[in-house]
CSV table of C-alpha atoms and ligand atoms in Angstrom, one decimal:
chain,number,residue,atom,x,y,z
A,103,MET,CA,38.1,-40.9,14.3
A,104,ALA,CA,34.6,-41.0,14.7
A,105,ALA,CA,30.9,-40.1,14.0
A,106,ILE,CA,28.6,-39.1,17.2
A,107,THR,CA,25.1,-39.5,16.8
A,108,ILE,CA,23.7,-38.6,20.4
A,109,SER,CA,20.0,-39.4,20.4
A,110,ASN,CA,17.0,-37.9,23.0
A,111,LEU,CA,19.4,-37.1,25.3
A,112,VAL,CA,17.3,-36.0,28.1
A,113,LYS,CA,19.4,-34.9,31.5
A,114,THR,CA,18.1,-33.7,34.9
A,115,TYR,CA,20.5,-33.2,37.9
A,116,PRO,CA,18.6,-34.6,41.6
A,117,GLY,CA,16.7,-31.7,43.4
A,118,SER,CA,16.5,-29.9,40.1
A,119,THR,CA,13.1,-29.2,38.7
A,120,GLU,CA,14.1,-27.5,35.1
A,121,ARG,CA,15.7,-30.6,32.7
A,122,ALA,CA,19.3,-29.5,32.0
A,123,THR,CA,19.5,-31.3,28.6
A,124,ASP,CA,16.1,-31.1,26.9
A,125,ASP,CA,15.9,-34.6,24.7
A,126,VAL,CA,18.3,-32.9,22.3
A,127,SER,CA,19.8,-35.1,19.6
A,128,LEU,CA,22.5,-34.0,17.5
A,129,THR,CA,24.9,-35.6,14.3
A,130,ILE,CA,28.1,-35.2,14.5
A,131,ARG,CA,30.1,-36.2,11.7
A,132,ASP,CA,33.6,-37.7,11.2
A,133,GLY,CA,36.6,-35.7,11.2
A,134,GLU,CA,33.6,-32.3,11.9
A,135,PHE,CA,34.2,-29.8,14.9
A,136,THR,CA,30.9,-28.7,16.6
A,137,VAL,CA,30.5,-26.2,18.7
A,138,LEU,CA,27.8,-26.1,21.6
A,139,LEU,CA,27.2,-22.4,21.9
A,140,GLY,CA,24.9,-21.1,24.4
A,141,PRO,CA,24.3,-18.9,27.4
A,142,SER,CA,24.9,-19.6,31.2
A,143,GLY,CA,22.7,-22.9,32.7
A,144,CYS,CA,21.8,-24.1,28.8
A,145,GLY,CA,23.6,-27.1,28.8
A,146,LYS,CA,26.3,-27.6,26.9
A,147,THR,CA,28.6,-28.8,29.8
A,148,THR,CA,26.2,-30.7,30.4
A,149,LEU,CA,25.7,-32.6,27.0
A,150,LEU,CA,29.8,-32.5,26.6
A,151,ARG,CA,30.3,-34.2,30.2
A,152,MET,CA,27.9,-36.8,29.0
A,153,LEU,CA,29.4,-37.3,25.9
A,154,ALA,CA,32.1,-38.0,28.5
A,155,GLY,CA,30.7,-40.3,30.7
A,156,LEU,CA,31.6,-38.4,33.5
A,157,GLU,CA,27.8,-37.7,33.4
A,158,LEU,CA,24.6,-40.4,32.5
A,159,PRO,CA,21.6,-39.2,31.1
A,160,ASP,CA,18.5,-40.1,32.4
A,161,SER,CA,17.4,-41.4,29.0
A,162,GLY,CA,18.1,-41.6,25.6
A,163,SER,CA,21.8,-42.2,23.8
A,164,ILE,CA,24.9,-41.5,22.3
A,165,SER,CA,27.0,-43.4,20.1
A,166,ILE,CA,30.4,-43.2,19.2
A,167,GLY,CA,31.6,-44.7,16.2
A,168,GLY,CA,28.5,-46.7,15.7
A,169,ARG,CA,29.0,-48.1,19.1
A,170,ASP,CA,26.6,-47.6,22.5
A,171,VAL,CA,28.7,-45.8,24.6
A,172,THR,CA,26.2,-44.4,26.6
A,173,TYR,CA,26.6,-46.0,30.2
A,174,LEU,CA,30.7,-46.3,29.5
A,175,PRO,CA,33.1,-45.3,32.1
A,176,PRO,CA,35.3,-41.9,30.4
A,177,ASN,CA,38.7,-44.4,30.1
A,178,LYS,CA,36.3,-47.1,27.2
A,179,ARG,CA,35.4,-44.3,25.2
A,180,ASN,CA,38.5,-43.3,23.8
A,181,LEU,CA,38.3,-39.7,24.1
A,182,SER,CA,40.6,-36.7,25.5
A,183,MET,CA,39.6,-33.8,26.7
A,184,VAL,CA,40.4,-30.4,27.6
A,185,PHE,CA,39.4,-28.2,30.2
A,186,GLN,CA,38.6,-24.6,31.0
A,187,SER,CA,40.7,-25.3,34.2
A,188,TYR,CA,43.8,-26.8,32.5
A,189,ALA,CA,43.5,-29.5,35.5
A,190,VAL,CA,47.5,-29.7,34.6
A,191,PHE,CA,49.7,-31.5,38.0
A,192,PRO,CA,50.9,-28.4,39.1
A,193,HIS,CA,54.2,-30.2,41.3
A,194,ARG,CA,54.7,-32.0,37.9
A,195,LYS,CA,57.0,-30.8,34.9
A,196,VAL,CA,55.3,-30.0,31.6
A,197,ASP,CA,56.7,-32.8,29.2
A,198,TYR,CA,55.1,-35.3,32.1
A,199,ASN,CA,51.8,-33.6,31.9
A,200,ILE,CA,52.0,-33.7,28.0
A,201,GLY,CA,52.4,-37.7,28.8
A,202,PHE,CA,50.5,-37.9,31.8
A,203,GLY,CA,47.1,-39.8,29.6
A,204,LEU,CA,50.0,-41.9,27.3
A,205,ARG,CA,51.1,-43.4,31.0
A,206,MET,CA,48.2,-44.1,32.5
A,207,ALA,CA,47.5,-46.1,29.0
A,208,ARG,CA,51.1,-48.5,29.8
A,209,VAL,CA,52.2,-46.9,26.6
A,210,PRO,CA,56.1,-47.9,26.4
A,211,GLN,CA,57.9,-44.9,27.5
A,212,ALA,CA,60.1,-44.3,23.5
A,213,GLU,CA,56.5,-43.9,22.6
A,214,ILE,CA,55.7,-41.6,25.2
A,215,ASP,CA,58.7,-39.6,24.2
A,216,ARG,CA,58.2,-39.0,21.1
A,217,LYS,CA,54.5,-38.0,21.0
A,218,VAL,CA,55.4,-35.7,23.6
A,219,ARG,CA,58.1,-34.4,22.1
A,220,TRP,CA,55.2,-33.9,18.7
A,221,ALA,CA,53.3,-32.1,20.7
A,222,ALA,CA,55.2,-29.7,22.7
A,223,GLU,CA,56.8,-28.8,19.0
A,224,LEU,CA,53.0,-28.1,17.6
A,225,LEU,CA,52.1,-26.2,20.1
A,226,GLN,CA,55.2,-24.2,21.0
A,227,LEU,CA,56.2,-25.1,24.2
A,228,GLY,CA,59.2,-27.3,22.9
A,229,ASP,CA,61.9,-25.3,25.1
A,230,TYR,CA,59.6,-25.1,27.7
A,231,LEU,CA,58.9,-29.4,28.8
A,232,ASP,CA,61.5,-28.7,31.8
A,233,ARG,CA,59.2,-26.3,33.1
A,234,PHE,CA,56.8,-26.3,36.1
A,235,PRO,CA,53.2,-25.1,35.8
A,236,ALA,CA,53.9,-22.5,37.5
A,237,GLN,CA,56.7,-21.5,35.8
A,238,LEU,CA,54.4,-21.0,32.5
A,239,SER,CA,51.9,-18.2,31.6
A,240,GLY,CA,48.0,-18.7,30.9
A,241,GLY,CA,48.4,-18.8,27.7
A,242,GLN,CA,51.4,-22.1,27.7
A,243,ARG,CA,49.6,-23.8,30.8
A,244,GLN,CA,46.2,-24.2,28.2
A,245,ARG,CA,48.5,-25.2,25.5
A,246,VAL,CA,49.8,-27.7,28.2
A,247,ALA,CA,46.5,-29.0,28.6
A,248,VAL,CA,45.6,-29.2,24.8
A,249,ALA,CA,49.3,-31.2,24.0
A,250,ARG,CA,48.4,-33.6,26.7
A,251,ALA,CA,44.4,-34.0,25.3
A,252,ILE,CA,45.7,-34.4,21.5
A,253,VAL,CA,48.8,-37.0,22.0
A,254,MET,CA,45.8,-39.5,23.1
A,255,ASP,CA,45.2,-40.5,19.4
A,256,ALA,CA,41.6,-40.3,20.8
A,257,ASP,CA,38.7,-40.8,18.8
A,258,VAL,CA,37.5,-37.5,19.4
A,259,LEU,CA,38.4,-34.5,21.3
A,260,LEU,CA,36.3,-32.8,23.9
A,261,MET,CA,36.6,-28.8,24.8
A,262,ASP,CA,35.3,-27.0,27.6
A,263,GLU,CA,35.5,-23.3,27.1
A,264,PRO,CA,39.9,-24.0,26.4
A,265,LEU,CA,40.3,-20.5,25.6
A,266,SER,CA,38.5,-18.3,28.5
A,267,ASN,CA,40.8,-17.7,30.9
A,268,LEU,CA,43.2,-16.0,28.6
A,269,ASP,CA,42.9,-12.1,28.2
A,270,ALA,CA,41.3,-11.3,24.5
A,271,LEU,CA,44.6,-10.5,22.3
A,272,LEU,CA,46.4,-14.6,23.3
A,273,ARG,CA,42.5,-15.9,22.7
A,274,LEU,CA,42.2,-14.4,18.6
A,275,THR,CA,45.8,-15.9,18.6
A,276,PHE,CA,44.9,-19.3,20.2
A,277,ARG,CA,42.0,-19.5,18.6
A,278,SER,CA,43.5,-19.1,14.9
A,279,GLU,CA,46.4,-21.7,15.6
A,280,LEU,CA,43.6,-23.9,18.2
A,281,LYS,CA,41.6,-23.9,15.0
A,282,LYS,CA,44.8,-25.4,12.5
A,283,ILE,CA,45.8,-28.2,14.4
A,284,VAL,CA,42.6,-29.6,15.4
A,285,GLN,CA,42.3,-28.8,11.3
A,286,ASP,CA,45.2,-30.7,10.6
A,287,LEU,CA,44.8,-34.3,13.0
A,288,GLY,CA,41.2,-34.3,11.7
A,289,THR,CA,39.6,-35.8,14.9
A,290,THR,CA,36.0,-35.2,15.4
A,291,THR,CA,35.8,-32.1,18.0
A,292,VAL,CA,33.1,-31.0,19.9
A,293,TYR,CA,33.6,-27.5,21.5
A,294,VAL,CA,32.0,-25.6,24.2
A,295,THR,CA,31.4,-22.1,24.6
A,296,HIS,CA,29.6,-18.9,25.2
A,297,ASP,CA,31.4,-17.0,22.8
A,298,GLN,CA,29.5,-16.5,19.6
A,299,SER,CA,32.8,-14.8,17.3
A,300,GLU,CA,34.7,-17.6,18.7
A,301,ALA,CA,32.1,-20.5,17.2
A,302,LEU,CA,31.5,-18.5,14.5
A,303,SER,CA,35.1,-18.3,13.9
A,304,LEU,CA,35.3,-22.3,14.8
A,305,GLY,CA,33.3,-24.6,14.0
A,306,ASP,CA,32.0,-26.2,11.0
A,307,GLN,CA,28.4,-26.7,12.1
A,308,VAL,CA,27.3,-24.7,15.8
A,309,ALA,CA,24.3,-26.0,17.3
A,310,VAL,CA,22.9,-23.1,19.5
A,311,MET,CA,21.3,-24.1,22.8
A,312,ARG,CA,18.4,-22.6,25.2
A,313,LYS,CA,17.4,-23.5,28.6
A,314,GLY,CA,18.4,-27.1,27.5
A,315,ARG,CA,17.5,-27.8,23.9
A,316,ILE,CA,19.2,-27.1,20.7
A,317,VAL,CA,17.5,-24.3,19.1
A,318,GLN,CA,19.2,-23.9,15.6
A,319,LEU,CA,21.8,-26.0,13.8
A,320,GLY,CA,23.5,-25.3,11.1
A,321,ASP,CA,26.5,-23.8,9.0
A,322,PRO,CA,28.1,-21.1,11.1
A,323,LEU,CA,26.8,-18.2,8.6
A,324,ASP,CA,24.0,-19.9,8.0
A,325,VAL,CA,23.2,-19.4,11.7
A,326,TYR,CA,24.1,-15.8,11.6
A,327,ASP,CA,22.3,-15.1,8.4
A,328,ALA,CA,19.6,-16.9,9.4
A,329,PRO,CA,18.5,-17.3,12.6
A,330,ALA,CA,15.9,-19.3,13.6
A,331,ASP,CA,14.1,-17.3,16.1
A,332,ARG,CA,14.7,-13.8,18.0
A,333,PHE,CA,16.8,-16.0,20.7
A,334,VAL,CA,19.8,-16.7,18.5
A,335,GLY,CA,19.5,-13.0,16.5
A,336,GLY,CA,20.0,-11.4,19.5
A,337,PHE,CA,22.7,-13.6,21.2
A,338,ILE,CA,24.5,-14.5,17.8
A,339,GLY,CA,26.8,-11.3,16.3
A,340,SER,CA,28.1,-8.2,17.4
A,341,PRO,CA,26.2,-5.6,18.1
A,342,PRO,CA,22.9,-8.1,17.4
A,343,MET,CA,20.6,-8.7,14.5
A,344,ASN,CA,17.9,-5.0,15.0
A,345,PHE,CA,14.5,-6.5,15.2
A,346,ILE,CA,11.7,-3.8,14.2
A,347,ASP,CA,8.3,-4.1,14.3
A,348,ALA,CA,6.5,-3.1,10.7
A,349,THR,CA,3.1,-4.6,9.1
A,350,VAL,CA,3.0,-6.2,6.0
A,351,SER,CA,0.4,-4.1,3.3
A,352,PRO,CA,-3.1,-4.7,2.7
A,353,ALA,CA,-2.1,-5.7,-1.4
A,354,GLY,CA,1.4,-7.6,0.0
A,355,ASP,CA,3.5,-5.2,-1.0
A,356,THR,CA,4.9,-3.0,1.6
A,357,LEU,CA,6.0,-2.6,4.8
A,358,LEU,CA,5.3,0.0,7.3
A,359,LEU,CA,6.9,0.9,9.3
A,360,GLY,CA,5.2,3.9,11.3
A,361,ASP,CA,4.9,6.2,8.6
A,362,GLN,CA,7.7,5.3,6.3
A,363,ARG,CA,7.4,2.5,3.5
A,364,LEU,CA,9.8,-0.3,2.2
A,365,ALA,CA,9.2,-2.8,-0.6
A,366,ALA,CA,8.5,-6.7,0.8
A,367,PRO,CA,10.2,-9.1,0.1
A,368,SER,CA,7.8,-12.0,-1.8
A,369,ILE,CA,7.9,-14.0,1.2
A,370,LEU,CA,5.5,-11.8,2.8
A,371,ARG,CA,2.7,-11.6,0.4
A,372,SER,CA,0.8,-14.5,2.3
A,373,PHE,CA,1.2,-12.2,5.3
A,374,ALA,CA,-0.3,-9.3,3.8
A,375,GLY,CA,-2.3,-6.9,6.4
A,376,HIS,CA,0.4,-8.6,9.3
A,377,GLY,CA,1.8,-7.1,11.9
A,378,VAL,CA,5.2,-9.1,11.9
A,379,GLN,CA,8.8,-8.6,13.1
A,380,LEU,CA,11.8,-7.5,10.7
A,381,GLY,CA,15.0,-9.1,11.6
A,382,ILE,CA,18.4,-7.0,9.8
A,383,ARG,CA,22.1,-7.1,10.6
A,384,ALA,CA,24.0,-3.5,11.4
A,385,GLU,CA,25.8,-4.5,8.6
A,386,ASN,CA,22.7,-4.3,5.4
A,387,ILE,CA,21.4,-1.7,5.9
A,388,GLY,CA,22.9,0.9,3.6
A,389,VAL,CA,23.7,4.5,4.4
A,390,GLY,CA,23.7,7.3,2.6
A,391,THR,CA,23.8,11.3,3.2
A,392,SER,CA,21.3,12.1,0.5
A,393,ARG,CA,18.4,10.1,-0.7
A,394,SER,CA,17.9,6.8,-3.0
A,395,SER,CA,15.5,5.6,-4.2
A,396,GLY,CA,13.1,3.2,-2.0
A,397,ASP,CA,15.2,4.4,0.9
A,398,ILE,CA,13.8,5.6,4.4
A,399,ALA,CA,14.7,8.4,6.9
A,400,ALA,CA,16.1,8.0,10.0
A,401,GLU,CA,17.8,10.6,12.5
A,402,VAL,CA,21.5,9.5,13.6
A,403,THR,CA,21.3,9.6,18.0
A,404,VAL,CA,24.7,8.0,18.5
A,405,VAL,CA,28.1,7.6,16.3
A,406,GLU,CA,31.4,5.1,17.4
A,407,PRO,CA,33.9,5.1,15.2
A,408,MET,CA,35.5,1.2,16.3
A,409,GLY,CA,38.6,1.5,13.8
A,410,SER,CA,37.4,-0.3,10.4
A,411,SER,CA,33.3,1.2,10.3
A,412,VAL,CA,31.6,3.3,12.5
A,413,LEU,CA,28.6,2.0,14.4
A,414,LEU,CA,26.0,4.3,14.5
A,415,THR,CA,21.8,3.9,16.3
A,416,VAL,CA,19.9,5.9,15.2
A,417,ASP,CA,16.0,6.2,15.4
A,418,VAL,CA,13.7,5.3,12.7
A,419,ASP,CA,9.9,6.4,13.6
A,420,GLY,CA,11.1,5.8,17.4
A,421,HIS,CA,13.1,2.4,16.6
A,422,THR,CA,15.8,2.3,17.4
A,423,LEU,CA,18.6,0.5,14.6
A,424,LYS,CA,21.8,-0.1,14.4
A,425,VAL,CA,23.7,1.0,11.9
A,426,GLN,CA,27.5,-0.1,10.9
A,427,ALA,CA,28.6,2.5,8.3
A,428,PRO,CA,32.0,2.4,5.4
A,429,PRO,CA,35.1,4.4,8.3
A,430,ALA,CA,34.9,7.4,6.2
A,431,PHE,CA,31.2,7.6,7.1
A,432,LYS,CA,30.6,11.7,8.6
A,433,ALA,CA,27.7,11.8,10.8
A,434,LYS,CA,26.4,13.3,13.8
A,435,PRO,CA,24.3,12.8,16.5
A,436,HIS,CA,20.5,14.9,15.4
A,437,GLU,CA,21.5,14.8,11.9
A,438,ARG,CA,19.5,12.8,9.3
A,439,ILE,CA,20.4,10.1,7.0
A,440,TRP,CA,19.0,7.5,4.4
A,441,LEU,CA,19.4,4.2,5.1
A,442,GLY,CA,18.9,1.3,1.8
A,443,PHE,CA,17.2,-2.0,2.5
A,444,SER,CA,18.0,-4.5,0.3
A,445,PRO,CA,15.5,-7.4,0.3
A,446,ASN,CA,17.6,-10.5,0.4
A,447,THR,CA,19.1,-9.6,3.9
A,448,MET,CA,15.9,-9.3,5.9
A,449,ARG,CA,14.2,-11.7,7.8
A,450,PHE,CA,11.2,-12.4,9.5
A,451,TYR,CA,9.8,-13.4,12.2
A,452,ASP,CA,6.7,-14.0,13.9
A,453,ARG,CA,5.4,-11.2,16.8
A,454,GLU,CA,4.6,-13.4,19.3
A,455,THR,CA,6.5,-17.0,18.9
A,456,SER,CA,9.2,-14.8,18.0
A,457,MET,CA,9.8,-17.5,15.3
A,458,ALA,CA,11.4,-17.4,11.5
A,459,LEU,CA,8.4,-16.6,9.5
A,460,GLU,CA,8.7,-19.1,6.1
A,461,ALA,CA,6.2,-18.5,3.1
A,462,LYS,CA,2.5,-20.0,3.2
B,38,LIG,P1,28.0,-22.1,32.0
B,38,LIG,O1,28.5,-21.9,30.4
B,38,LIG,O2,27.3,-21.5,33.1
B,38,LIG,O3,29.3,-23.3,32.2
B,38,LIG,P2,26.0,-24.2,30.3
B,38,LIG,O4,25.5,-23.8,29.3
B,38,LIG,O5,27.1,-25.1,30.4
B,38,LIG,O6,26.7,-22.9,31.3
B,38,LIG,P3,25.5,-26.1,32.2
B,38,LIG,O7,26.7,-26.4,32.9
B,38,LIG,O8,25.1,-27.7,31.6
B,38,LIG,O9,25.0,-24.8,31.3
B,38,LIG,O10,24.2,-26.3,33.9
B,38,LIG,C1,22.6,-26.6,32.7
B,38,LIG,C2,21.6,-26.5,34.6
B,38,LIG,O11,22.5,-27.8,34.9
B,38,LIG,C3,21.8,-25.5,35.3
B,38,LIG,O12,20.1,-24.9,35.0
B,38,LIG,C4,22.5,-25.6,35.9
B,38,LIG,O13,22.6,-25.0,37.3
B,38,LIG,C5,22.3,-27.1,36.1
B,38,LIG,N1,23.8,-27.6,36.9
B,38,LIG,C6,25.0,-27.7,36.3
B,38,LIG,N2,25.8,-29.0,37.0
B,38,LIG,C7,24.2,-29.1,37.7
B,38,LIG,C8,25.0,-30.5,39.5
B,38,LIG,N3,26.0,-30.8,39.4
B,38,LIG,N4,24.1,-30.2,40.0
B,38,LIG,C9,22.5,-29.8,40.3
B,38,LIG,N5,22.3,-29.2,38.8
B,38,LIG,C10,23.3,-28.6,38.0
């Protein structure tokens, strides 16, 4: 096991004018599960490949377990990797595939057999050791790839979208199994995904990336609850965070949404008279069919029963919002309902920079 320190990594691919990673720094504690999350092309895989030694940075450094590995070849870094494409040998049976790295490292055969059996049991492949990959399901093939990585006793486990070839149900099952396995092993893990629910469910910390940079790093719940900017709030969460233009009253105590008024949380005192953007998650908006003190009026436009909740699209003075109501909430399009906003779930953003506002 080992901590990882990534310092100021810059990488531009030959022929490209844009940096694939742009001054990325990141600290990962020993045994921590870190997820690199972001849209396609944001630089996640490039960062992972530099950690693996499959790409070299233009500048910056990487240390693993206190050792500078920036320019070491992959086999000198003591890490193992799981790819989206499984990368298993099709003409070799499962036991050979799982033991492949150990064989390359010239581990004695008895030890290879013992470790292959151990990993196969852990990943529920015990009955399939004698099969070829083509005789397995996609989920089982990905298990083989994970088993092959964990038998290596590596300091660091790197995973690049390992669940994305699986169907939705299998993804969900394997996700929690993978979490348990990695937790039990306690290996420092870096995991790349563009799936925000995967990032939230797996990570001890989540690094949200955009255009080659880490835009927010934190505990998954913090990233979800308090996005650092509009991009993060829109990328994480389903539905994405609602963002509405609002104005703080000259006295700083009221937030005006069109003609409607909300009590302004104290952070807005220093923005009296200014335009801001209110960010609020769908599940943090209270709903009612009659008015409670402090509520604002909305008109329902779309009702989507989701089973465990009802997703409402509503109009507030020309602003469209998503609201998550309890499953039993009865609403029809064109009906008027009342929305409650509690001050501690409201977030505020600068209209120009889209960055979260800090109390001045
Ligand atoms: P995805 O989720 O689609 O894999 P990503 O976040 O992992 O995306 P990268 O694959 O790291 O992103 O790519 C970052 C940027 O670098 C992109 O603009 C991409 O086009 C570019 N890039 C990646 N690999 C190469 C390469 N081998 N040669 C040139 N440009 C590349």
